[in-house]
Amino acid sequence: MMIDIEATTIFIHILNISHFMRTQTIILFFYFYLFSIVSIWAQNSIGLRACSVLRGIPFGTAIRVDNLRQTVDCGEYNEKIRENYQLVVPEGELKPRAIWQNENVYNFVDGDFLLGGTQNSTGWVQQNKMQLRGHNLVWAKDKRIPEWLLKEEPTITSDKAKSLLSDYIHAVVSRYRGKIPWWDVVNEAIDDSYNNSHPFNLRDSFWFRKLGPDFMKYAFIFAHEADPNAQLYYNEYGIESIGLKTNRTIELIRWLRSEGAIIHGVGLQWHIGVSTTITPGDDHYQSAQQFIDNKLDIMVTELDVAIPTNGGYPINPQDLITQGLVYRSMLDYVLHF
């Protein structure tokens, strides 16, 4: 069977028993950002979904709602998703900028298409016997925060900011309570600089300016109130191996928990190249173990293995083979835990 992949995402979701005798969750997202279609030949003809079920490994993809709604590529987009995947994550449709239009004004059109707009209704996800992962409730970067909030920032007090955050998270999470098993509650809150003088090196953003580090505590508390059964995650890049940012993430989560926040796990974003090596016991394994030792589930929420290209084609064709080996080493990494 030939599978054509164009600017798409696949991920593996694996459940294992941790050293604490509880379920650990690991999700791999494989990003293929190519400007032309790459043809990949597979040996099975039953589809990845059936194959992954037989292996006990749920499999999924990122989706664009407009592509589903418009049945692009003569319906092949929808068909391939139904045939190959069990889990989906909207690329942007559940992010604050897509939903939060103004105070108490929300755009739930795409979310309702996927999940249904009432507790008893169903959407595309349930109708196709899939599950959905929510991404995200708070993105701690100004360029990802709804523009109307930034425009009104001078007039918004700290108390008002807390009230707005509560209203938004309760509105979104409550609407889809029981339909979204996992939420990225806060996304990318830690700055890339070594020391910006903020607690835990948190980046400057609207939410930090209004509420300080407490904005994260409130976000997790509000999300748990809205759906006590949802698994809540902090999602971050640059923490897939041991180092300062990983340590700061652990310190941040410990503090949040001490303040009463419920945090079930951490999302690890992997943005690497074909020169990256992943071997048992290395910095990547040690980083994962640090999170597990802190009683956190792990999701490898984003994984892209970049290949140098020219005009959309690999400069060195051998890199495609190397890329496959890196993905295989990531699978070994997941299975290890």
XYZ file of N, CA and C in Angstrom, residues 131-308:
534
model
N -11.025 9.309 19.882
C -10.895 10.164 21.047
C -10.134 11.416 20.636
N -10.284 12.474 21.439
C -9.665 13.752 21.112
C -8.872 14.258 22.305
N -7.730 14.871 22.004
C -6.874 15.485 23.011
C -6.954 17.007 22.866
N -7.203 17.706 23.993
C -7.403 19.153 23.952
C -6.104 19.930 24.034
N -5.910 20.825 23.075
C -4.695 21.652 23.012
C -5.090 23.037 22.508
N -4.933 24.088 23.298
C -4.590 24.178 24.696
C -5.471 25.232 25.330
N -5.477 25.326 26.668
C -6.324 26.309 27.348
C -5.628 27.650 27.548
N -4.337 27.618 27.866
C -3.566 28.859 28.056
C -2.238 28.708 27.337
N -1.960 29.603 26.403
C -0.664 29.639 25.736
C 0.028 30.914 26.204
N 1.106 30.733 26.978
C 1.734 31.856 27.675
C 2.691 32.645 26.790
N 2.209 33.065 25.632
C 2.953 33.948 24.737
C 1.992 35.005 24.226
N 2.413 36.253 24.229
C 1.505 37.319 23.803
C 0.995 37.131 22.379
N 1.845 36.628 21.497
C 1.396 36.475 20.115
C 0.386 35.342 19.953
N 0.168 34.569 21.018
C -0.821 33.493 20.984
C -2.032 33.783 21.858
N -2.038 34.919 22.496
C -3.144 35.317 23.362
C -4.157 36.122 22.540
N -5.461 35.928 22.758
C -6.460 36.676 21.985
C -6.153 38.166 21.942
N -6.232 38.737 20.753
C -5.842 40.132 20.556
C -6.682 41.089 21.396
N -7.951 40.775 21.601
C -8.805 41.701 22.347
C -8.334 41.840 23.800
N -7.759 40.765 24.357
C -7.224 40.846 25.713
C -6.026 41.794 25.771
N -5.158 41.689 24.787
C -3.981 42.551 24.759
C -4.377 44.012 24.565
N -5.376 44.255 23.734
C -5.819 45.627 23.500
C -6.421 46.253 24.754
N -7.094 45.426 25.555
C -7.747 45.933 26.753
C -6.880 45.809 28.000
N -5.641 45.343 27.827
C -4.777 45.087 28.979
C -4.660 46.279 29.934
N -4.498 47.513 29.454
C -4.338 48.634 30.400
C -5.504 48.798 31.365
N -6.684 48.336 30.990
C -7.864 48.526 31.840
C -8.226 47.280 32.639
N -7.500 46.208 32.445
C -7.820 44.944 33.118
C -7.001 44.824 34.397
N -7.678 44.750 35.532
C -7.008 44.577 36.814
C -6.651 43.104 37.028
N -5.871 42.825 38.052
C -5.518 41.439 38.366
C -6.760 40.619 38.700
N -7.659 41.192 39.493
C -8.888 40.473 39.840
C -9.729 40.192 38.597
N -9.766 41.178 37.695
C -10.533 40.974 36.464
C -9.888 39.897 35.597
N -8.569 39.888 35.530
C -7.868 38.870 34.736
C -8.159 37.477 35.275
N -8.140 37.334 36.583
C -8.453 36.034 37.182
C -9.879 35.615 36.862
N -10.803 36.568 36.928
C -12.205 36.277 36.610
C -12.376 35.870 35.155
N -11.680 36.581 34.256
C -11.755 36.243 32.828
C -11.204 34.847 32.571
N -10.076 34.529 33.199
C -9.468 33.212 33.020
C -10.399 32.116 33.523
N -11.001 32.341 34.661
C -11.946 31.372 35.216
C -13.133 31.164 34.285
N -13.701 32.262 33.816
C -14.870 32.166 32.932
C -14.533 31.382 31.672
N -13.385 31.689 31.086
C -13.022 31.033 29.825
C -12.801 29.533 30.011
N -11.960 29.173 30.984
C -11.637 27.754 31.168
C -12.875 26.965 31.565
N -13.692 27.508 32.458
C -14.912 26.801 32.832
C -15.854 26.649 31.643
N -15.946 27.676 30.813
C -16.840 27.608 29.654
C -16.405 26.520 28.674
N -15.103 26.467 28.375
C -14.613 25.518 27.373
C -14.577 24.093 27.911
N -13.961 23.907 29.061
C -13.803 22.556 29.593
C -15.147 21.963 29.998
N -16.031 22.768 30.565
C -17.356 22.264 30.952
C -18.174 21.869 29.740
N -18.046 22.623 28.658
C -18.825 22.314 27.459
C -18.488 20.929 26.930
N -17.216 20.554 27.039
C -16.780 19.262 26.496
C -16.399 18.286 27.610
N -16.984 18.479 28.785
C -16.696 17.589 29.919
C -17.028 16.143 29.545
N -16.080 15.257 29.845
C -16.278 13.852 29.548
C -15.990 13.470 28.110
N -15.746 14.454 27.261
C -15.486 14.183 25.855
C -14.017 14.379 25.482
N -13.276 15.065 26.343
C -11.845 15.286 26.110
C -11.085 14.692 27.294
N -10.433 13.542 27.104
C -9.753 12.875 28.227
C -8.502 13.606 28.708
N -7.825 14.352 27.810
C -6.568 15.013 28.156
C -6.609 16.466 27.698
N -6.128 17.361 28.562
C -6.008 18.778 28.206
C -4.580 19.258 28.445
N -4.002 19.972 27.482
C -2.836 20.807 27.750
C -3.374 22.081 28.382
N -3.221 22.199 29.691
C -3.796 23.343 30.393
C -2.977 24.600 30.134
N -1.650 24.490 30.286
C -0.759 25.615 30.005
C 0.312 25.148 29.024
N 0.600 25.994 28.055
C 1.539 25.655 26.989
C 2.700 26.654 26.962
N 3.934 26.134 27.052
C 5.155 26.911 26.806
C 5.247 28.181 27.652
N 5.254 28.002 28.960
C 5.294 29.154 29.860
C 6.702 29.567 30.263
N 7.695 28.696 30.055
C 9.060 28.968 30.510
C 9.871 29.605 29.387
N 10.573 30.679 29.721
C 11.351 31.436 28.733
C 12.568 30.643 28.282
N 13.047 30.966 27.083
C 14.239 30.300 26.551
C 15.523 30.876 27.122
N 15.486 32.120 27.599
C 16.690 32.731 28.148
C 17.070 32.025 29.444
N 18.350 32.140 29.802
C 18.824 31.429 30.981
C 18.281 32.014 32.273
N 18.101 33.320 32.330
C 17.622 33.932 33.556
C 16.983 35.273 33.248
N 15.663 35.348 33.363
C 14.974 36.604 33.103
C 14.467 37.254 34.385
N 14.860 36.716 35.538
C 14.534 37.219 36.884
C 13.126 36.857 37.348
N 12.296 36.266 36.475
C 10.963 35.838 36.884
C 11.051 34.500 37.616
N 10.128 34.236 38.527
C 10.112 32.916 39.171
C 10.039 31.802 38.131
N 10.872 30.792 38.301
C 10.932 29.635 37.402
C 11.267 30.034 35.958
N 11.761 31.251 35.800
C 12.116 31.775 34.476
C 10.903 31.845 33.539
N 9.745 32.113 34.097
C 8.531 32.216 33.291
C 8.644 33.375 32.310
N 8.136 33.161 31.108
C 8.226 34.201 30.085
C 7.235 35.325 30.360
N 7.555 36.491 29.860
C 6.674 37.648 29.982
C 5.471 37.439 29.067
N 4.293 37.570 29.629
C 3.064 37.452 28.850
C 1.951 38.179 29.584
N 0.833 38.354 28.911
C -0.316 39.017 29.526
C -0.656 38.384 30.867
N -0.719 37.064 30.913
C -1.146 36.375 32.127
C -0.131 36.542 33.248
N 1.158 36.521 32.924
C 2.165 36.721 33.967
C 2.125 38.164 34.476
N 1.963 39.104 33.561
C 1.936 40.510 33.980
C 0.756 40.803 34.910
N -0.347 40.112 34.692
C -1.542 40.362 35.500
C -1.570 39.556 36.794
N -1.064 38.322 36.743
C -1.257 37.426 37.879
C 0.028 36.811 38.415
N 1.169 37.126 37.776
C 2.402 36.480 38.190
C 2.320 34.981 37.959
N 3.138 34.184 38.638
C 3.103 32.732 38.424
C 1.782 32.097 38.834
N 0.966 32.818 39.599
C -0.315 32.265 40.026
C -1.246 31.959 38.855
N -1.013 32.583 37.697
C -1.910 32.315 36.573
C -1.923 30.829 36.229
N -0.779 30.168 36.398
C -0.719 28.743 36.099
C -1.489 27.938 37.144
N -1.323 28.312 38.399
C -2.069 27.646 39.468
C -3.570 27.752 39.218
N -4.024 28.965 38.915
C -5.453 29.162 38.674
C -5.930 28.351 37.475
N -5.132 28.316 36.409
C -5.540 27.598 35.201
C -5.790 26.118 35.496
N -4.876 25.499 36.232
C -5.047 24.084 36.553
C -6.208 23.868 37.523
N -6.357 24.748 38.485
C -7.467 24.618 39.430
C -8.802 24.756 38.705
N -8.925 25.755 37.827
C -10.179 25.962 37.098
C -10.483 24.771 36.175
N -9.463 24.240 35.511
C -9.672 23.110 34.610
C -10.151 21.887 35.378
N -9.560 21.654 36.545
C -9.980 20.503 37.357
C -11.405 20.684 37.868
N -11.758 21.910 38.238
C -13.129 22.176 38.677
C -14.117 21.893 37.547
N -13.753 22.274 36.338
C -14.656 22.136 35.198
C -14.835 20.691 34.767
N -13.784 19.871 34.906
C -13.884 18.448 34.565
C -12.925 17.661 35.452
N -13.398 17.202 36.603
C -12.524 16.493 37.549
C -11.923 15.210 37.009
N -12.487 14.669 35.940
C -11.993 13.410 35.389
C -10.968 13.591 34.273
N -10.768 14.801 33.821
C -9.806 15.043 32.738
C -8.382 14.974 33.273
N -7.478 14.447 32.444
C -6.061 14.411 32.775
C -5.434 15.734 32.320
N -4.751 16.412 33.231
C -4.279 17.767 32.983
C -2.762 17.799 32.842
N -2.290 18.470 31.790
C -0.870 18.464 31.431
C -0.293 19.870 31.297
N 0.992 19.963 31.625
C 1.785 21.140 31.260
C 2.629 20.749 30.057
N 2.562 21.532 28.973
C 3.223 21.197 27.712
C 4.376 22.162 27.448
N 5.574 21.631 27.117
C 6.747 22.488 26.960
C 7.738 21.877 25.982
N 8.514 22.744 25.326
C 9.585 22.270 24.446
C 10.927 22.462 25.142
N 11.948 21.768 24.639
C 13.288 21.908 25.184
C 13.506 21.182 26.490
N 12.622 20.243 26.835
C 12.775 19.501 28.091
C 12.866 18.002 27.834
N 13.137 17.635 26.575
C 13.220 16.211 26.249
C 14.519 15.573 26.729
N 15.489 16.405 27.113
C 16.733 15.888 27.692
C 17.020 16.662 28.978
N 17.910 16.120 29.798
C 18.191 16.757 31.078
C 18.863 18.112 30.860
N 18.636 19.045 31.768
C 19.215 20.379 31.640
C 18.457 21.369 32.495
N 18.841 22.641 32.361
C 18.285 23.693 33.199
C 16.781 23.853 33.005
N 16.311 23.828 31.748
C 14.889 24.026 31.506
C 14.072 22.859 32.055
N 14.608 21.663 31.963
C 13.934 20.503 32.541
C 13.827 20.646 34.050
N 14.924 21.072 34.681
C 14.909 21.258 36.132
C 13.896 22.318 36.545
N 13.849 23.406 35.769
C 12.896 24.471 36.085
C 11.456 23.988 35.935
N 11.218 23.148 34.936
C 9.876 22.605 34.743
C 9.459 21.771 35.946
N 10.354 20.934 36.420
C 10.046 20.095 37.582
C 9.814 20.956 38.821
N 10.662 21.971 39.010
C 10.494 22.866 40.159
C 9.151 23.603 40.076
N 8.793 24.038 38.871
C 7.530 24.739 38.670
C 6.352 23.831 39.024
N 6.374 22.604 38.540
C 5.265 21.687 38.794
C 5.178 21.340 40.280
N 6.317 21.176 40.920
C 6.302 20.917 42.367
C 5.644 22.083 43.101
N 5.992 23.301 42.708
C 5.403 24.470 43.355
C 3.902 24.534 43.104
N 3.497 24.298 41.857
C 2.078 24.342 41.526
C 1.294 23.316 42.341
N 1.840 22.134 42.462
C 1.165 21.110 43.261
C 1.087 21.525 44.725
N 2.144 22.160 45.229
C 2.137 22.606 46.627
C 1.086 23.684 46.859
N 0.692 24.359 45.770
C -0.324 25.408 45.848
C -1.731 24.871 45.599
N -1.854 23.565 45.436
C -3.172 22.965 45.289
C -3.583 22.631 43.864
N -2.703 22.841 42.898
C -3.028 22.522 41.510
C -2.924 21.023 41.262
N -3.860 20.493 40.492
C -3.836 19.090 40.076
C -3.144 19.010 38.724
N -2.010 18.344 38.673
C -1.264 18.172 37.423
C -0.925 16.694 37.275
N -1.429 16.098 36.218
C -1.221 14.661 36.016
C 0.036 14.347 35.218
N 0.422 15.248 34.330
C 1.551 14.900 33.479
C 2.176 16.094 32.789
N 3.215 15.790 32.036
C 3.953 16.807 31.301
C 4.066 16.379 29.844
N 3.878 17.327 28.950
C 4.043 17.075 27.524
C 5.431 17.476 27.083
N 6.148 16.546 26.464
C 7.494 16.813 25.969
C 7.442 17.063 24.472
N 7.892 18.225 24.039
C 7.963 18.532 22.613
C 9.381 18.222 22.117
N 9.458 17.425 21.102
C 10.747 17.065 20.502
C 10.855 17.732 19.134
N 11.762 18.679 18.998
C 12.039 19.309 17.710
C 13.514 19.046 17.415
N 13.774 17.981 16.692
C 15.141 17.486 16.522
C 15.447 17.281 15.043
N 16.682 16.889 14.746
C 17.105 16.618 13.383
C 17.624 15.193 13.254
N 17.981 14.829 12.040
C 18.413 13.452 11.791
C 19.752 13.136 12.442
N 20.461 14.149 12.924
C 21.728 13.895 13.599
C 21.541 13.508 15.066
N 20.309 13.634 15.557
C 20.036 13.313 16.957
C 20.083 11.808 17.188
N 20.715 11.415 18.261
C 20.735 10.007 18.654
C 20.004 9.845 19.979
N 19.245 8.771 20.077
C 18.472 8.473 21.278
C 18.779 7.036 21.664
N 19.490 6.859 22.747
C 19.914 5.526 23.149
C 19.586 5.308 24.627
N 19.294 4.067 25.008
C 18.938 3.778 26.399
C 19.957 4.337 27.385
N 19.449 5.041 28.399
C 20.297 5.584 29.438
C 20.854 6.957 29.164
N 20.615 7.499 27.968
C 21.183 8.811 27.650
C 20.373 9.929 28.301
N 20.701 11.194 27.935
C 20.049 12.350 28.552
C 18.535 12.345 28.359
N 18.067 11.795 27.230
C 16.635 11.756 26.969
C 15.933 10.791 27.929
N 16.512 9.639 28.105
C 15.951 8.661 29.033
C 16.003 9.198 30.465
N 17.082 9.877 30.811
C 17.221 10.407 32.160
C 16.190 11.498 32.430
N 15.922 12.320 31.423
C 14.912 13.363 31.588
C 13.540 12.749 31.838
N 13.170 11.771 31.017
C 11.885 11.103 31.202
C 11.785 10.486 32.593
N 12.873 9.869 33.034
C 12.852 9.235 34.351
C 12.675 10.257 35.461
N 13.239 11.451 35.273
C 13.061 12.504 36.277
C 11.582 12.859 36.443
N 10.875 12.969 35.325
C 9.454 13.287 35.404
C 8.675 12.142 36.040
N 9.008 10.926 35.660
C 8.335 9.767 36.235
C 8.586 9.694 37.735
N 9.817 9.986 38.140
C 10.148 9.973 39.570
C 9.344 11.012 40.341
N 8.884 12.041 39.643
C 8.033 13.056 40.263
C 6.547 12.755 40.061
N 6.274 11.481 39.762
C 4.894 10.984 39.634
C 4.114 11.756 38.576
N 4.742 11.926 37.424
C 4.109 12.595 36.287
C 4.009 11.632 35.116
N 2.838 11.608 34.485
C 2.718 10.908 33.212
C 3.492 11.687 32.160
N 3.868 11.009 31.096
C 4.657 11.640 30.032
C 3.906 11.535 28.713
N 3.832 12.650 28.016
C 3.361 12.656 26.636
C 4.445 13.280 25.768
N 4.899 12.549 24.773
C 5.744 13.167 23.756
C 4.780 13.781 22.759
N 4.454 15.046 23.006
C 3.341 15.674 22.299
C 3.697 16.187 20.922
N 4.963 16.447 20.685
C 5.387 16.925 19.368
C 6.754 16.321 19.064
N 6.841 15.696 17.916
C 8.123 15.133 17.493
C 8.313 15.384 16.015
N 9.281 16.203 15.673
C 9.619 16.388 14.273
C 11.113 16.158 14.098
N 11.447 15.301 13.164
C 12.839 14.976 12.844
C 13.162 15.637 11.509
N 13.834 16.784 11.572
C 14.051 17.609 10.386
C 15.121 17.022 9.469
N 14.883 17.176 8.169
C 15.826 16.763 7.134
C 16.179 17.988 6.287
N 17.468 18.260 6.050
C 17.824 19.360 5.133
C 17.244 19.098 3.745
